[in-house]
Coordinates of C-alpha atoms in Angstrom, one line a residue:
M98 CA 94.5 -3.3 48.3
M99 CA 93.2 -6.3 46.9
E100 CA 95.5 -7.6 44.5
L101 CA 95.7 -11.1 42.7
T102 CA 98.7 -12.6 43.1
R103 CA 101.8 -14.3 40.9
K104 CA 100.0 -17.2 41.1
G105 CA 96.5 -16.3 40.7
E106 CA 98.2 -14.5 37.2
Y107 CA 99.8 -18.0 36.2
A108 CA 96.6 -19.5 36.8
I109 CA 94.5 -18.0 34.5
R110 CA 97.2 -17.6 31.6
G111 CA 97.5 -22.0 32.2
I112 CA 94.0 -22.5 32.4
I113 CA 93.1 -20.4 29.2
Y114 CA 96.0 -22.1 27.2
L115 CA 94.1 -25.3 27.6
A116 CA 90.9 -23.6 27.3
Q117 CA 91.9 -23.2 23.4
Q118 CA 93.1 -26.1 22.7
P119 CA 90.7 -28.4 20.7
P120 CA 88.6 -30.7 23.3
G121 CA 89.9 -33.3 24.6
R122 CA 93.7 -32.3 23.3
V123 CA 96.5 -33.3 26.2
S124 CA 98.9 -30.6 26.4
L125 CA 102.3 -30.8 28.7
I126 CA 103.3 -28.7 31.6
S127 CA 106.1 -27.6 29.1
E128 CA 103.7 -26.5 26.4
I129 CA 101.7 -24.9 28.4
A130 CA 104.4 -23.1 30.5
A131 CA 106.1 -22.3 27.3
A132 CA 102.8 -20.7 25.9
A133 CA 101.6 -18.9 29.0
E134 CA 105.0 -17.3 29.8
V135 CA 104.7 -18.8 33.1
P136 CA 108.0 -21.3 35.1
Q137 CA 106.9 -24.5 34.3
T138 CA 107.9 -25.9 38.2
F139 CA 105.3 -23.6 39.4
L140 CA 102.5 -24.2 37.0
A141 CA 103.0 -27.6 37.7
K142 CA 101.9 -27.4 41.3
I143 CA 99.3 -24.9 40.1
F144 CA 97.5 -27.6 37.5
Q145 CA 98.1 -30.3 40.3
S146 CA 95.8 -27.9 42.6
F147 CA 93.5 -28.2 39.7
A148 CA 93.3 -31.5 39.6
K149 CA 92.6 -32.3 42.8
L150 CA 89.4 -29.7 42.7
G151 CA 88.3 -31.3 39.1
L152 CA 89.3 -28.7 36.6
V153 CA 91.5 -30.3 35.2
T154 CA 92.1 -33.8 34.7
S155 CA 95.7 -35.1 34.5
S156 CA 97.5 -38.0 33.0
R157 CA 101.2 -39.7 33.4
G158 CA 103.4 -41.6 31.3
T159 CA 103.5 -41.1 27.4
G160 CA 101.2 -38.7 26.1
G161 CA 100.6 -37.7 29.4
G162 CA 99.5 -34.2 30.2
F163 CA 96.5 -32.1 31.1
V164 CA 93.0 -31.2 29.9
L165 CA 90.2 -29.6 30.8
A166 CA 87.7 -31.6 33.0
R167 CA 84.7 -30.0 31.7
P168 CA 83.8 -27.5 29.3
A169 CA 84.9 -23.8 29.6
S170 CA 81.8 -22.4 29.7
A171 CA 81.3 -24.4 32.6
I172 CA 84.7 -23.4 34.1
T173 CA 84.3 -19.5 35.7
L174 CA 87.0 -17.0 36.9
R175 CA 86.1 -17.3 40.4
E176 CA 86.7 -21.1 40.4
V177 CA 90.4 -20.4 38.8
V178 CA 91.1 -17.5 41.5
E179 CA 90.2 -19.4 44.4
A180 CA 91.9 -22.8 43.6
V181 CA 94.9 -20.8 44.1
E182 CA 94.0 -17.9 46.2
G183 CA 91.3 -18.9 48.2
P184 CA 88.3 -17.1 48.9
I185 CA 87.6 -13.8 47.8
L186 CA 88.4 -11.7 50.8
P187 CA 88.4 -8.0 51.0
N188 CA 88.7 -8.2 55.0
R189 CA 90.0 -11.2 57.4
C190 CA 86.7 -10.6 59.1
L191 CA 84.5 -11.9 56.4
L192 CA 86.1 -15.8 57.0
G193 CA 83.2 -15.8 60.0
S194 CA 85.1 -14.6 62.9
A195 CA 84.4 -11.6 64.6
C196 CA 86.5 -8.2 63.7
D197 CA 89.7 -7.6 65.8
R198 CA 87.5 -5.2 68.2
G199 CA 85.5 -8.0 69.2
G200 CA 82.3 -7.5 66.9
P201 CA 81.4 -6.3 63.7
C202 CA 83.1 -2.7 62.7
R203 CA 80.6 -0.6 61.0
V204 CA 82.2 -1.0 57.8
H205 CA 81.4 -5.2 57.9
A206 CA 78.6 -4.2 56.1
V207 CA 80.6 -2.3 53.2
W208 CA 83.6 -5.2 52.9
K209 CA 80.6 -7.7 53.1
Q210 CA 78.8 -5.6 49.6
V211 CA 82.7 -5.5 48.0
Q212 CA 82.9 -9.3 48.4
T213 CA 79.5 -10.2 47.0
E214 CA 80.3 -7.8 44.1
V215 CA 83.2 -9.3 43.3
V216 CA 82.2 -12.6 43.8
H217 CA 79.1 -11.6 41.2
I218 CA 81.8 -10.6 38.7
L219 CA 84.2 -13.6 39.1
D220 CA 81.4 -15.6 38.5
G221 CA 79.6 -14.0 35.4
V222 CA 83.1 -14.7 33.4
T223 CA 83.6 -18.2 32.0
I224 CA 86.8 -19.5 30.7
D225 CA 85.7 -20.3 27.4
T226 CA 84.7 -16.7 27.2
L227 CA 88.4 -15.6 28.0
A228 CA 90.2 -17.9 25.5
R229 CA 88.4 -16.8 22.8
N230 CA 88.1 -13.2 23.3
P231 CA 91.1 -11.4 24.5
E232 CA 89.7 -8.5 25.2
S233 CA 87.3 -9.3 28.1

């Protein structure tokens, strides 16, 4: 069963909170964690990954914190999920290596189609949409 991990869920909650802030407003990790109901130390590690991938920018010191690196309308749900979960893979054979049995199995094309559809759906949802409409 494909399932989003807790890390993925926390990542989504945290970045949605940032998207709900006025453009350019810097938010402390403690503030984001409290609002998103996420453990602060766990969220800090997630946001470090976001910063390395260019989803958020961070600043240290007085007035430091996090802000979206680009408009929320330009950040997809897929980017956020893959930033913490890695590539969308319903089966490990889609990593590019052959199946354990020595070659593509009969169901390989189905797994590829599942991957394509999930990626398409996640690419079609922006963080802005989620931030503005809680029932998206």
